[in-house]
Amino acid sequence: QQQVKQSPQSLIVQKGGISIINCAYENTAFDYFPWYQQFPGKGPALLIAIRPDVSEKKEGRFTISFNKSAKQFSLHIMDSQPGDSATYFCAVHSGGYNKLIFGAGTRLAVHP
Amino acid sequence: EPEVTQTPSHQVTQMGQEVILRCVPISNHLYFYWYRQILGQKVEFLVSFYNNEISEKSEIFDDQFSVERPDGSNFTLKIRSTKLEDSAMYFCASTPRRENEAFFGQGTRLTVV
C-alpha cells in the first residue's frame, strides 16, 4: 500500500528557476510533514517541515504549501541553485505509530 | 552541532554471516530508529525503540533482525544470517520527542556477497 505518492521522479531546472515537488497522502491521521534532502552517499537531512494546522511555511528559499482537504503538500525551491541538486524526499509521520513514511524521492538537477 | 554517528561506513559480509551495525544517537534524544535504503529506492522504516524496548517495527524487521541499546550511548542493529537482499544503506536516526525532527546518521552501506 503506497501511503505517500511523490512526483515527479526527476526534475531538471535552470539556475534561478523554481523547483516544485508534490506529495499526496492517504491517511488523515498523519500529523507531521517533513521534507528531507539527500546528497549521494549521505543520510537524509531535514530541510523543512510543517504541521497540519498551517497552510504554508517558508524558510529562506524553501516553502512548503499544505492542502489538508486535498491531502497534498508540496515543496517549492525558489531561485534554484546548482548546489540544490540532490534527491528530495517527502515524508509523513504516522499519527498513531512512531515512524516516518517516505515518498519515493525526486532527483533534482539544477543546471547552471 | 550534535550528530548521529554510525560505524562502520561500509561493511562487506558473506551471505549467512551475522553483522552488527552500530550507532551513537544524539545524547539527549529518547527515540531511536533504524531505516534502510536499497540503492536508488526510497527510505524504508525498520524499527523504532524507546525506553529500552521496540515500540514499532515493519514487516521487513523479521526474526533475523534485532536491536539493542547495550549501554547508555550505543544503539545496534543485528542481522543474524544475512541474505543478498539485505544489501542496502542502513540509517540510524534519533529524535528528542515522539513527533519531532529525526536526525539521521551518514549510514552504513552493507554489501552481502
Tab-separated table of C-alpha atoms in Angstrom:
chain	number	residue	atom	x	y	z
A	1	GLN	CA	0.000	0.000	0.000
A	2	GLN	CA	1.548	3.254	-1.155
A	3	GLN	CA	0.727	5.725	1.593
A	4	VAL	CA	2.717	8.638	0.163
A	5	LYS	CA	2.859	9.403	-3.560
A	6	GLN	CA	5.617	11.735	-4.682
A	7	SER	CA	6.051	13.353	-8.066
A	8	PRO	CA	7.892	13.913	-10.289
A	9	GLN	CA	10.538	11.195	-10.133
A	10	SER	CA	13.092	13.553	-11.608
A	11	LEU	CA	13.239	17.247	-12.312
A	12	ILE	CA	15.582	19.453	-14.290
A	13	VAL	CA	15.524	23.172	-13.563
A	14	GLN	CA	17.663	26.018	-14.777
A	15	LYS	CA	19.585	28.053	-12.252
A	16	GLY	CA	17.347	30.747	-10.831
A	17	GLY	CA	14.166	28.845	-11.629
A	18	ILE	CA	11.527	27.426	-9.298
A	19	SER	CA	11.567	23.738	-8.418
A	20	ILE	CA	8.245	22.234	-7.357
A	21	ILE	CA	7.840	18.761	-5.917
A	22	ASN	CA	4.499	17.336	-4.888
A	23	CYS	CA	3.315	14.729	-2.436
A	24	ALA	CA	-0.081	13.237	-1.745
A	25	TYR	CA	-1.026	11.131	1.233
A	26	GLU	CA	-3.971	8.988	2.170
A	27	ASN	CA	-4.295	8.790	5.914
A	28	THR	CA	-5.749	11.811	7.686
A	29	ALA	CA	-4.113	10.679	10.923
A	30	PHE	CA	-0.707	11.829	9.691
A	31	ASP	CA	0.395	14.749	11.818
A	32	TYR	CA	3.808	15.948	10.672
A	33	PHE	CA	5.030	16.523	7.136
A	34	PRO	CA	8.777	16.956	6.634
A	35	TRP	CA	10.885	17.267	3.524
A	36	TYR	CA	14.322	15.698	3.535
A	37	GLN	CA	17.276	16.447	1.271
A	38	GLN	CA	19.770	13.727	0.484
A	39	PHE	CA	23.112	14.036	-1.272
A	40	PRO	CA	24.789	10.926	-2.724
A	41	GLY	CA	26.365	8.781	-0.036
A	42	LYS	CA	24.837	10.800	2.787
A	43	GLY	CA	21.924	10.387	5.134
A	44	PRO	CA	18.688	12.320	4.687
A	45	ALA	CA	18.770	15.773	6.290
A	46	LEU	CA	15.675	17.658	7.328
A	47	LEU	CA	15.061	20.632	5.076
A	48	ILE	CA	11.734	21.984	6.271
A	49	ALA	CA	8.616	20.589	7.932
A	50	ILE	CA	5.018	21.573	8.547
A	51	ARG	CA	2.194	20.536	10.840
A	52	PRO	CA	-1.423	20.363	9.621
A	53	ASP	CA	-2.582	23.471	11.489
A	54	VAL	CA	-0.917	25.821	8.967
A	55	SER	CA	-1.181	26.025	5.177
A	56	GLU	CA	2.267	27.373	4.373
A	57	LYS	CA	5.705	27.582	5.889
A	58	LYS	CA	8.668	29.413	4.446
A	59	GLU	CA	12.328	29.138	5.387
A	60	GLY	CA	14.648	31.101	3.146
A	61	ARG	CA	14.262	29.848	-0.423
A	62	PHE	CA	12.230	26.814	0.666
A	63	THR	CA	8.458	26.829	1.103
A	64	ILE	CA	6.013	24.085	1.991
A	65	SER	CA	2.430	24.503	0.827
A	66	PHE	CA	-0.049	22.284	2.616
A	67	ASN	CA	-3.603	21.492	1.487
A	68	LYS	CA	-5.294	19.498	4.207
A	69	SER	CA	-8.592	18.962	2.357
A	70	ALA	CA	-6.806	17.648	-0.730
A	71	LYS	CA	-4.298	15.683	1.382
A	72	GLN	CA	-1.418	17.155	-0.561
A	73	PHE	CA	1.705	19.109	0.242
A	74	SER	CA	4.446	20.487	-1.927
A	75	LEU	CA	7.969	21.831	-1.725
A	76	HIS	CA	8.894	24.954	-3.630
A	77	ILE	CA	12.538	25.900	-4.075
A	78	MET	CA	12.853	29.466	-5.239
A	79	ASP	CA	15.916	30.733	-7.111
A	80	SER	CA	17.171	27.157	-7.502
A	81	GLN	CA	20.948	26.770	-7.409
A	82	PRO	CA	23.278	24.017	-8.673
A	83	GLY	CA	24.057	23.246	-5.015
A	84	ASP	CA	20.390	22.279	-4.576
A	85	SER	CA	20.947	19.309	-6.891
A	86	ALA	CA	20.049	16.337	-4.692
A	87	THR	CA	17.295	13.848	-4.049
A	88	TYR	CA	14.323	15.197	-2.131
A	89	PHE	CA	12.006	13.016	-0.106
A	90	CYS	CA	8.702	13.982	1.358
A	91	ALA	CA	7.649	12.078	4.438
A	92	VAL	CA	4.736	11.794	6.801
A	93	HIS	CA	4.752	10.968	10.455
A	94	SER	CA	2.302	8.260	11.290
A	95	GLY	CA	-0.068	9.674	13.875
A	96	GLY	CA	-0.654	6.524	15.851
A	97	TYR	CA	2.740	4.980	15.299
A	98	ASN	CA	6.194	6.354	15.822
A	99	LYS	CA	7.720	6.247	12.356
A	100	LEU	CA	8.294	8.243	9.192
A	101	ILE	CA	6.867	7.016	5.899
A	102	PHE	CA	8.837	8.325	2.951
A	103	GLY	CA	7.841	9.104	-0.597
A	104	ALA	CA	9.771	7.570	-3.475
A	105	GLY	CA	12.012	10.605	-3.905
A	106	THR	CA	12.619	13.237	-6.572
A	107	ARG	CA	16.020	13.618	-8.127
A	108	LEU	CA	16.543	17.318	-8.770
A	109	ALA	CA	19.207	18.613	-11.141
A	110	VAL	CA	19.751	22.360	-11.335
A	111	HIS	CA	21.687	23.326	-14.423
A	112	PRO	CA	23.854	26.448	-14.408
B	1	GLU	CA	26.296	20.664	16.125
B	2	PRO	CA	25.324	17.295	17.613
B	3	GLU	CA	25.057	14.454	15.161
B	4	VAL	CA	24.207	10.793	14.893
B	5	THR	CA	27.293	8.734	14.148
B	6	GLN	CA	27.322	5.298	12.545
B	7	THR	CA	30.038	2.707	12.187
B	8	PRO	CA	31.271	1.188	10.025
B	9	SER	CA	30.629	3.311	6.953
B	10	HIS	CA	30.861	0.235	4.738
B	11	GLN	CA	30.555	-3.439	5.648
B	12	VAL	CA	31.020	-6.346	3.296
B	13	THR	CA	29.873	-9.709	4.547
B	14	GLN	CA	29.310	-13.202	3.249
B	15	MET	CA	25.766	-14.464	2.905
B	16	GLY	CA	24.684	-16.250	6.070
B	17	GLN	CA	27.032	-14.316	8.333
B	18	GLU	CA	25.935	-12.157	11.235
B	19	VAL	CA	26.529	-8.415	11.130
B	20	ILE	CA	26.169	-5.734	13.764
B	21	LEU	CA	25.697	-2.140	12.710
B	22	ARG	CA	26.461	0.461	15.326
B	23	CYS	CA	25.039	3.876	16.020
B	24	VAL	CA	25.585	6.561	18.600
B	25	PRO	CA	22.432	8.691	18.737
B	26	ILE	CA	22.411	12.292	19.873
B	27	SER	CA	22.936	12.269	23.614
B	28	ASN	CA	19.695	13.790	24.920
B	29	HIS	CA	17.446	12.002	22.428
B	30	LEU	CA	14.995	9.412	23.648
B	31	TYR	CA	13.689	7.747	20.495
B	32	PHE	CA	15.867	5.706	18.182
B	33	TYR	CA	15.235	4.266	14.762
B	34	TRP	CA	16.685	2.171	12.004
B	35	TYR	CA	15.773	2.767	8.379
B	36	ARG	CA	17.170	1.214	5.253
B	37	GLN	CA	17.510	2.348	1.666
B	38	ILE	CA	18.110	-0.076	-1.147
B	39	LEU	CA	20.204	1.598	-3.841
B	40	GLY	CA	18.161	4.157	-5.752
B	41	GLN	CA	14.991	3.489	-3.822
B	42	LYS	CA	13.104	5.176	-1.030
B	43	VAL	CA	13.965	5.149	2.637
B	44	GLU	CA	12.062	2.419	4.481
B	45	PHE	CA	11.289	2.236	8.186
B	46	LEU	CA	12.575	-0.823	10.014
B	47	VAL	CA	12.129	-0.295	13.726
B	48	SER	CA	11.678	2.305	16.452
B	49	PHE	CA	12.976	1.934	20.009
B	50	TYR	CA	12.042	3.771	23.159
B	51	ASN	CA	12.586	3.142	26.834
B	52	ASN	CA	14.654	0.044	26.076
B	53	GLU	CA	12.047	-1.698	24.018
B	54	ILE	CA	10.786	-1.840	20.466
B	55	SER	CA	7.809	0.473	20.012
B	56	GLU	CA	7.110	-0.217	16.351
B	57	LYS	CA	8.510	-2.464	13.654
B	58	SER	CA	7.844	-3.017	9.983
B	59	GLU	CA	7.254	-6.221	8.052
B	60	ILE	CA	10.876	-6.072	6.927
B	61	PHE	CA	12.039	-6.404	10.527
B	62	ASP	CA	11.638	-10.155	10.852
B	63	ASP	CA	13.237	-12.631	13.252
B	64	GLN	CA	16.607	-12.188	11.571
B	65	PHE	CA	16.791	-8.633	12.880
B	66	SER	CA	17.259	-7.410	16.427
B	67	VAL	CA	18.108	-4.134	18.100
B	68	GLU	CA	19.801	-3.380	21.340
B	69	ARG	CA	20.942	-0.478	23.436
B	70	PRO	CA	23.737	-2.228	25.321
B	71	ASP	CA	24.880	0.855	27.217
B	72	GLY	CA	23.871	4.488	27.601
B	73	SER	CA	25.177	5.591	24.254
B	74	ASN	CA	25.190	2.860	21.597
B	75	PHE	CA	22.251	1.572	19.607
B	76	THR	CA	22.864	-1.505	17.470
B	77	LEU	CA	21.138	-3.374	14.684
B	78	LYS	CA	21.993	-7.041	14.328
B	79	ILE	CA	21.206	-9.164	11.307
B	80	ARG	CA	21.639	-12.782	12.307
B	81	SER	CA	22.027	-14.508	8.966
B	82	THR	CA	22.445	-12.058	6.125
B	83	LYS	CA	20.844	-12.536	2.736
B	84	LEU	CA	21.767	-10.972	-0.585
B	85	GLU	CA	18.641	-8.832	-0.419
B	86	ASP	CA	19.824	-7.276	2.848
B	87	SER	CA	22.335	-5.272	0.823
B	88	ALA	CA	21.368	-1.641	1.374
B	89	MET	CA	22.260	1.566	3.176
B	90	TYR	CA	21.176	1.373	6.791
B	91	PHE	CA	20.458	4.641	8.539
B	92	CYS	CA	20.163	5.203	12.229
B	93	ALA	CA	18.079	8.161	13.416
B	94	SER	CA	17.095	9.703	16.722
B	95	THR	CA	14.584	12.250	17.981
B	96	PRO	CA	14.234	14.050	21.300
B	97	ARG	CA	10.482	13.532	21.384
B	98	ARG	CA	7.961	11.388	19.583
B	99	GLU	CA	6.888	13.765	16.817
B	100	ASN	CA	9.980	15.734	16.130
B	101	GLU	CA	12.727	16.242	13.633
B	102	ALA	CA	14.524	12.977	13.029
B	103	PHE	CA	18.287	13.352	12.795
B	104	PHE	CA	19.838	10.747	10.531
B	105	GLY	CA	23.339	9.374	10.580
B	106	GLN	CA	25.510	9.098	7.490
B	107	GLY	CA	24.590	5.485	7.044
B	108	THR	CA	26.311	2.120	6.815
B	109	ARG	CA	26.485	0.573	3.383
B	110	LEU	CA	26.002	-3.158	3.829
B	111	THR	CA	27.044	-5.370	0.945
B	112	VAL	CA	26.202	-9.061	1.186
B	113	VAL	CA	28.130	-11.270	-1.228
